[in-house]
Amino acid sequence: MANHIPEDYIERVYAGLIGKNIGIRLGAPVEPAIWTYERIRDVYGEVSSYLKPYRNFAADDDANGPVYFVRPLLEKVEEALKALKLKALKDEELKKNQRNETQNTANNEKGLNQIQIQPSDIAKAWLNYAREGAGMFWWGGYGRSTEHTAYLNLKNGIPAPESGSARRNSKVVAEQIGGQIFIDTWGLVWPGNPQKAAQFAESAASVSHDGEGLNGARFIAGCIAAAFCEPDISIVMDIGLS
């Protein structure tokens, strides 16, 4: 499956983020473990709308994460585009030969595809955009909340991915579900390329997660990237699992 940008790419990304937020608000009231299938069925019956009326939007890592944690990538892309533009301006041959111009475009795409994201890049976004103790994450305490634990590690000078490692934080903390909750961005920026999406997702999730927590991140991002080209949800999931 090759990297594929559809003509309606912007609309699809917008729809993906809106759909995610719909899911967050629909599921949040029954997120705690006490809400089993049987309890939801007995209390609410058939669910056909929001379980609670939301008059105010409460932002959290589910909604904020995909927006803030992609910023290091956007900054690198902006820097790369400036460098490529400067190179093009200096190349007088581009004005004379259409073939050279076509070749330059191909080189530009190749250059952008070589951009990488390191855990340290995402760690900076954590410290820059998360307000400690308020919003964004569940500030449930060190050794209890995965994100709170990782944030305090970063704040105290422990670099990523050590900040999210099971060796430091324990398997129980490192393999919680957060790694796949705020990982959508990496599937959205690599349409039709689940391998790249999974690679970037693992790097980003490793700030706070490890082990199966990273596999969950890879799976979700891979599925989102695959869904740009594959309409069959069963095949999308198979691609994500691969």
CSV table of C-alpha atoms in Angstrom, one decimal:
chain,number,residue,atom,x,y,z
A,1,MET,CA,0.0,0.0,0.0
A,2,ALA,CA,1.7,3.2,-1.2
A,3,ASN,CA,1.3,6.7,0.3
A,4,HIS,CA,-1.8,8.1,-1.3
A,5,ILE,CA,-3.3,11.6,-0.9
A,6,PRO,CA,-6.9,11.7,-2.1
A,7,GLU,CA,-8.3,14.8,-3.6
A,8,ASP,CA,-10.6,15.3,-0.6
A,9,TYR,CA,-7.8,14.7,1.9
A,10,ILE,CA,-8.5,17.9,4.0
A,11,GLU,CA,-12.2,16.9,4.3
A,12,ARG,CA,-11.3,13.4,5.4
A,13,VAL,CA,-8.9,14.6,8.1
A,14,TYR,CA,-11.6,17.0,9.3
A,15,ALA,CA,-14.2,14.2,9.3
A,16,GLY,CA,-11.8,11.9,11.2
A,17,LEU,CA,-11.2,14.4,13.9
A,18,ILE,CA,-14.9,15.2,14.2
A,19,GLY,CA,-15.7,11.5,14.3
A,20,LYS,CA,-13.1,11.0,17.1
A,21,ASN,CA,-14.7,13.7,19.2
A,22,ILE,CA,-18.2,12.2,18.7
A,23,GLY,CA,-16.9,8.9,20.0
A,24,ILE,CA,-15.2,10.6,22.9
A,25,ARG,CA,-18.3,12.4,24.0
A,26,LEU,CA,-20.6,9.4,23.4
A,27,GLY,CA,-18.4,7.0,25.4
A,28,ALA,CA,-17.0,9.2,28.2
A,29,PRO,CA,-20.0,8.7,30.6
A,30,VAL,CA,-19.6,4.9,30.5
A,31,GLU,CA,-15.8,4.8,30.4
A,32,PRO,CA,-15.2,3.5,34.0
A,33,ALA,CA,-14.8,-0.3,34.3
A,34,ILE,CA,-18.0,-0.6,36.2
A,35,TRP,CA,-19.9,0.1,33.0
A,36,THR,CA,-20.1,-3.4,31.6
A,37,TYR,CA,-22.1,-4.2,28.5
A,38,GLU,CA,-24.9,-5.6,30.8
A,39,ARG,CA,-25.0,-2.5,32.9
A,40,ILE,CA,-25.1,-0.2,29.9
A,41,ARG,CA,-27.9,-2.3,28.5
A,42,ASP,CA,-29.9,-2.4,31.7
A,43,VAL,CA,-29.5,1.4,32.5
A,44,TYR,CA,-29.7,3.0,29.1
A,45,GLY,CA,-31.2,0.3,26.8
A,46,GLU,CA,-30.5,0.8,23.1
A,47,VAL,CA,-28.1,3.7,22.7
A,48,SER,CA,-29.1,6.0,19.9
A,49,SER,CA,-27.8,9.4,21.1
A,50,TYR,CA,-25.5,11.0,23.6
A,51,LEU,CA,-26.0,9.6,27.1
A,52,LYS,CA,-25.4,13.1,28.6
A,53,PRO,CA,-26.2,16.5,27.1
A,54,TYR,CA,-22.8,18.3,26.6
A,55,ARG,CA,-23.2,22.0,26.9
A,56,ASN,CA,-19.5,22.7,27.5
A,57,PHE,CA,-16.6,21.0,25.7
A,58,ALA,CA,-14.1,19.6,28.1
A,59,ALA,CA,-10.8,19.2,26.3
A,60,ASP,CA,-8.5,16.3,27.3
A,61,ASP,CA,-5.6,14.3,25.8
A,62,ASP,CA,-8.1,12.3,23.7
A,63,ALA,CA,-9.0,15.5,21.8
A,64,ASN,CA,-6.0,17.6,22.4
A,65,GLY,CA,-3.3,15.0,21.9
A,66,PRO,CA,-3.6,14.6,18.1
A,67,VAL,CA,-3.6,18.4,17.7
A,68,TYR,CA,-0.6,19.3,19.9
A,69,PHE,CA,1.7,16.3,19.5
A,70,VAL,CA,1.8,16.7,15.7
A,71,ARG,CA,3.3,20.1,16.0
A,72,PRO,CA,7.0,18.9,16.0
A,73,LEU,CA,6.3,17.3,12.6
A,74,LEU,CA,4.7,20.4,11.2
A,75,GLU,CA,7.7,22.5,12.3
A,76,LYS,CA,10.1,20.1,10.6
A,77,VAL,CA,8.0,20.1,7.4
A,78,GLU,CA,8.0,23.9,7.4
A,79,GLU,CA,11.7,24.0,7.8
A,80,ALA,CA,12.3,21.5,5.0
A,81,LEU,CA,10.0,23.4,2.6
A,82,LYS,CA,11.9,26.6,3.3
A,83,ALA,CA,15.2,24.9,2.6
A,84,LEU,CA,13.8,23.3,-0.6
A,85,LYS,CA,12.4,26.6,-1.8
A,86,LEU,CA,15.8,28.4,-1.2
A,87,LYS,CA,17.5,25.6,-3.2
A,88,ALA,CA,15.1,26.0,-6.0
A,89,LEU,CA,15.6,29.8,-6.2
A,90,LYS,CA,19.3,29.3,-6.5
A,91,ASP,CA,19.0,26.8,-9.3
A,92,GLU,CA,18.8,28.9,-12.5
A,93,GLU,CA,18.3,25.8,-14.6
A,94,LEU,CA,14.8,25.3,-13.3
A,95,LYS,CA,13.7,28.3,-15.3
A,96,LYS,CA,15.1,26.9,-18.5
A,97,ASN,CA,14.2,23.2,-18.4
A,98,GLN,CA,10.8,21.7,-17.6
A,99,ARG,CA,12.4,18.3,-17.2
A,100,ASN,CA,14.6,19.7,-14.4
A,101,GLU,CA,11.6,21.2,-12.7
A,102,THR,CA,9.8,17.9,-12.7
A,103,GLN,CA,12.8,16.2,-11.3
A,104,ASN,CA,13.0,18.8,-8.6
A,105,THR,CA,9.4,18.2,-7.6
A,106,ALA,CA,10.2,14.5,-7.2
A,107,ASN,CA,13.2,15.3,-5.1
A,108,ASN,CA,11.1,17.6,-2.9
A,109,GLU,CA,8.7,14.8,-2.2
A,110,LYS,CA,11.5,12.4,-1.5
A,111,GLY,CA,13.1,14.9,0.9
A,112,LEU,CA,9.8,15.4,2.8
A,113,ASN,CA,9.3,11.7,3.1
A,114,GLN,CA,12.7,11.4,4.8
A,115,ILE,CA,11.6,13.5,7.7
A,116,GLN,CA,11.6,11.6,11.0
A,117,ILE,CA,10.1,12.1,14.4
A,118,GLN,CA,12.1,11.2,17.5
A,119,PRO,CA,10.6,10.6,20.9
A,120,SER,CA,12.5,13.6,22.1
A,121,ASP,CA,10.6,15.8,19.6
A,122,ILE,CA,7.2,14.7,21.0
A,123,ALA,CA,8.5,15.0,24.6
A,124,LYS,CA,9.1,18.8,24.0
A,125,ALA,CA,5.5,19.1,22.8
A,126,TRP,CA,4.4,17.5,26.1
A,127,LEU,CA,6.2,20.0,28.1
A,128,ASN,CA,5.3,23.0,25.9
A,129,TYR,CA,1.5,22.3,25.6
A,130,ALA,CA,0.4,20.4,28.7
A,131,ARG,CA,-0.5,22.6,31.7
A,132,GLU,CA,0.6,20.6,34.7
A,133,GLY,CA,-2.3,19.5,36.9
A,134,ALA,CA,-5.1,21.0,34.7
A,135,GLY,CA,-6.8,19.5,31.7
A,136,MET,CA,-5.1,17.5,29.0
A,137,PHE,CA,-4.2,14.4,31.0
A,138,TRP,CA,-5.6,12.5,33.9
A,139,TRP,CA,-3.4,13.8,36.7
A,140,GLY,CA,-3.9,10.7,38.8
A,141,GLY,CA,-0.5,10.5,40.4
A,142,TYR,CA,2.9,9.1,39.8
A,143,GLY,CA,2.9,5.4,39.3
A,144,ARG,CA,-0.9,5.4,38.7
A,145,SER,CA,-1.6,7.5,35.7
A,146,THR,CA,0.6,6.7,32.7
A,147,GLU,CA,0.6,10.2,31.4
A,148,HIS,CA,1.2,11.9,34.7
A,149,THR,CA,4.0,9.6,35.4
A,150,ALA,CA,5.7,10.3,32.1
A,151,TYR,CA,5.1,14.0,32.4
A,152,LEU,CA,6.8,14.1,35.8
A,153,ASN,CA,9.7,12.0,34.4
A,154,LEU,CA,10.2,14.5,31.6
A,155,LYS,CA,9.9,17.4,34.0
A,156,ASN,CA,12.6,15.9,36.2
A,157,GLY,CA,15.0,15.5,33.3
A,158,ILE,CA,14.4,11.9,32.3
A,159,PRO,CA,14.4,11.8,28.5
A,160,ALA,CA,12.0,10.0,26.2
A,161,PRO,CA,11.6,7.1,25.6
A,162,GLU,CA,13.0,6.3,29.0
A,163,SER,CA,10.2,8.5,30.4
A,164,GLY,CA,7.6,5.9,29.3
A,165,SER,CA,9.6,2.7,29.6
A,166,ALA,CA,8.2,-0.3,31.5
A,167,ARG,CA,11.6,-0.7,33.1
A,168,ARG,CA,11.2,2.6,34.9
A,169,ASN,CA,7.4,2.9,35.3
A,170,SER,CA,6.4,-0.8,35.5
A,171,LYS,CA,4.6,-2.9,32.9
A,172,VAL,CA,1.2,-2.1,34.5
A,173,VAL,CA,1.6,1.6,34.0
A,174,ALA,CA,3.5,1.5,30.7
A,175,GLU,CA,0.9,-0.7,28.9
A,176,GLN,CA,-2.2,1.3,29.7
A,177,ILE,CA,-4.4,2.5,26.9
A,178,GLY,CA,-3.3,6.1,26.4
A,179,GLY,CA,-0.8,5.2,23.6
A,180,GLN,CA,-3.6,4.4,21.2
A,181,ILE,CA,-6.0,7.2,22.4
A,182,PHE,CA,-4.1,10.3,21.1
A,183,ILE,CA,-2.3,8.7,18.2
A,184,ASP,CA,-4.8,9.5,15.4
A,185,THR,CA,-2.5,12.2,13.9
A,186,TRP,CA,0.1,9.8,12.6
A,187,GLY,CA,-2.5,7.8,10.6
A,188,LEU,CA,-4.0,11.0,9.2
A,189,VAL,CA,-0.6,12.4,8.0
A,190,TRP,CA,0.4,9.1,6.3
A,191,PRO,CA,-2.7,8.3,4.1
A,192,GLY,CA,-2.3,4.9,2.5
A,193,ASN,CA,1.0,4.2,4.3
A,194,PRO,CA,0.3,2.2,7.4
A,195,GLN,CA,3.9,1.3,7.8
A,196,LYS,CA,5.0,4.9,8.1
A,197,ALA,CA,2.0,5.7,10.3
A,198,ALA,CA,2.9,2.9,12.7
A,199,GLN,CA,6.5,3.9,12.8
A,200,PHE,CA,5.7,7.5,13.7
A,201,ALA,CA,3.0,6.4,16.2
A,202,GLU,CA,5.4,4.1,18.0
A,203,SER,CA,8.0,6.9,18.3
A,204,ALA,CA,5.3,9.4,19.6
A,205,ALA,CA,3.7,6.9,22.1
A,206,SER,CA,7.0,5.9,23.5
A,207,VAL,CA,7.2,9.1,25.5
A,208,SER,CA,4.6,7.6,27.9
A,209,HIS,CA,4.2,4.0,26.9
A,210,ASP,CA,6.0,0.7,26.3
A,211,GLY,CA,5.3,-2.9,25.3
A,212,GLU,CA,1.7,-3.6,24.3
A,213,GLY,CA,1.0,0.2,24.8
A,214,LEU,CA,3.2,0.8,21.7
A,215,ASN,CA,1.5,-2.1,19.8
A,216,GLY,CA,-1.9,-0.5,20.4
A,217,ALA,CA,-0.6,2.8,19.1
A,218,ARG,CA,0.9,1.2,16.0
A,219,PHE,CA,-2.4,-0.7,15.3
A,220,ILE,CA,-4.7,2.3,15.6
A,221,ALA,CA,-2.4,4.6,13.4
A,222,GLY,CA,-2.0,1.8,10.9
A,223,CYS,CA,-5.7,1.3,10.6
A,224,ILE,CA,-6.4,5.0,10.1
A,225,ALA,CA,-3.8,5.2,7.4
A,226,ALA,CA,-5.1,2.1,5.7
A,227,ALA,CA,-8.7,3.4,5.8
A,228,PHE,CA,-7.8,6.1,3.2
A,229,CYS,CA,-7.6,3.5,0.6
A,230,GLU,CA,-9.5,0.4,1.9
A,231,PRO,CA,-13.2,0.7,2.6
A,232,ASP,CA,-13.6,-2.8,4.1
A,233,ILE,CA,-13.2,-2.5,7.9
A,234,SER,CA,-12.1,-6.2,8.3
A,235,ILE,CA,-9.3,-5.6,5.8
A,236,VAL,CA,-8.4,-2.4,7.5
A,237,MET,CA,-8.0,-4.2,10.8
A,238,ASP,CA,-6.0,-7.0,9.2
A,239,ILE,CA,-3.6,-4.3,7.8
A,240,GLY,CA,-3.4,-2.7,11.3
A,241,LEU,CA,-2.6,-6.1,12.9
A,242,SER,CA,0.1,-6.8,10.3
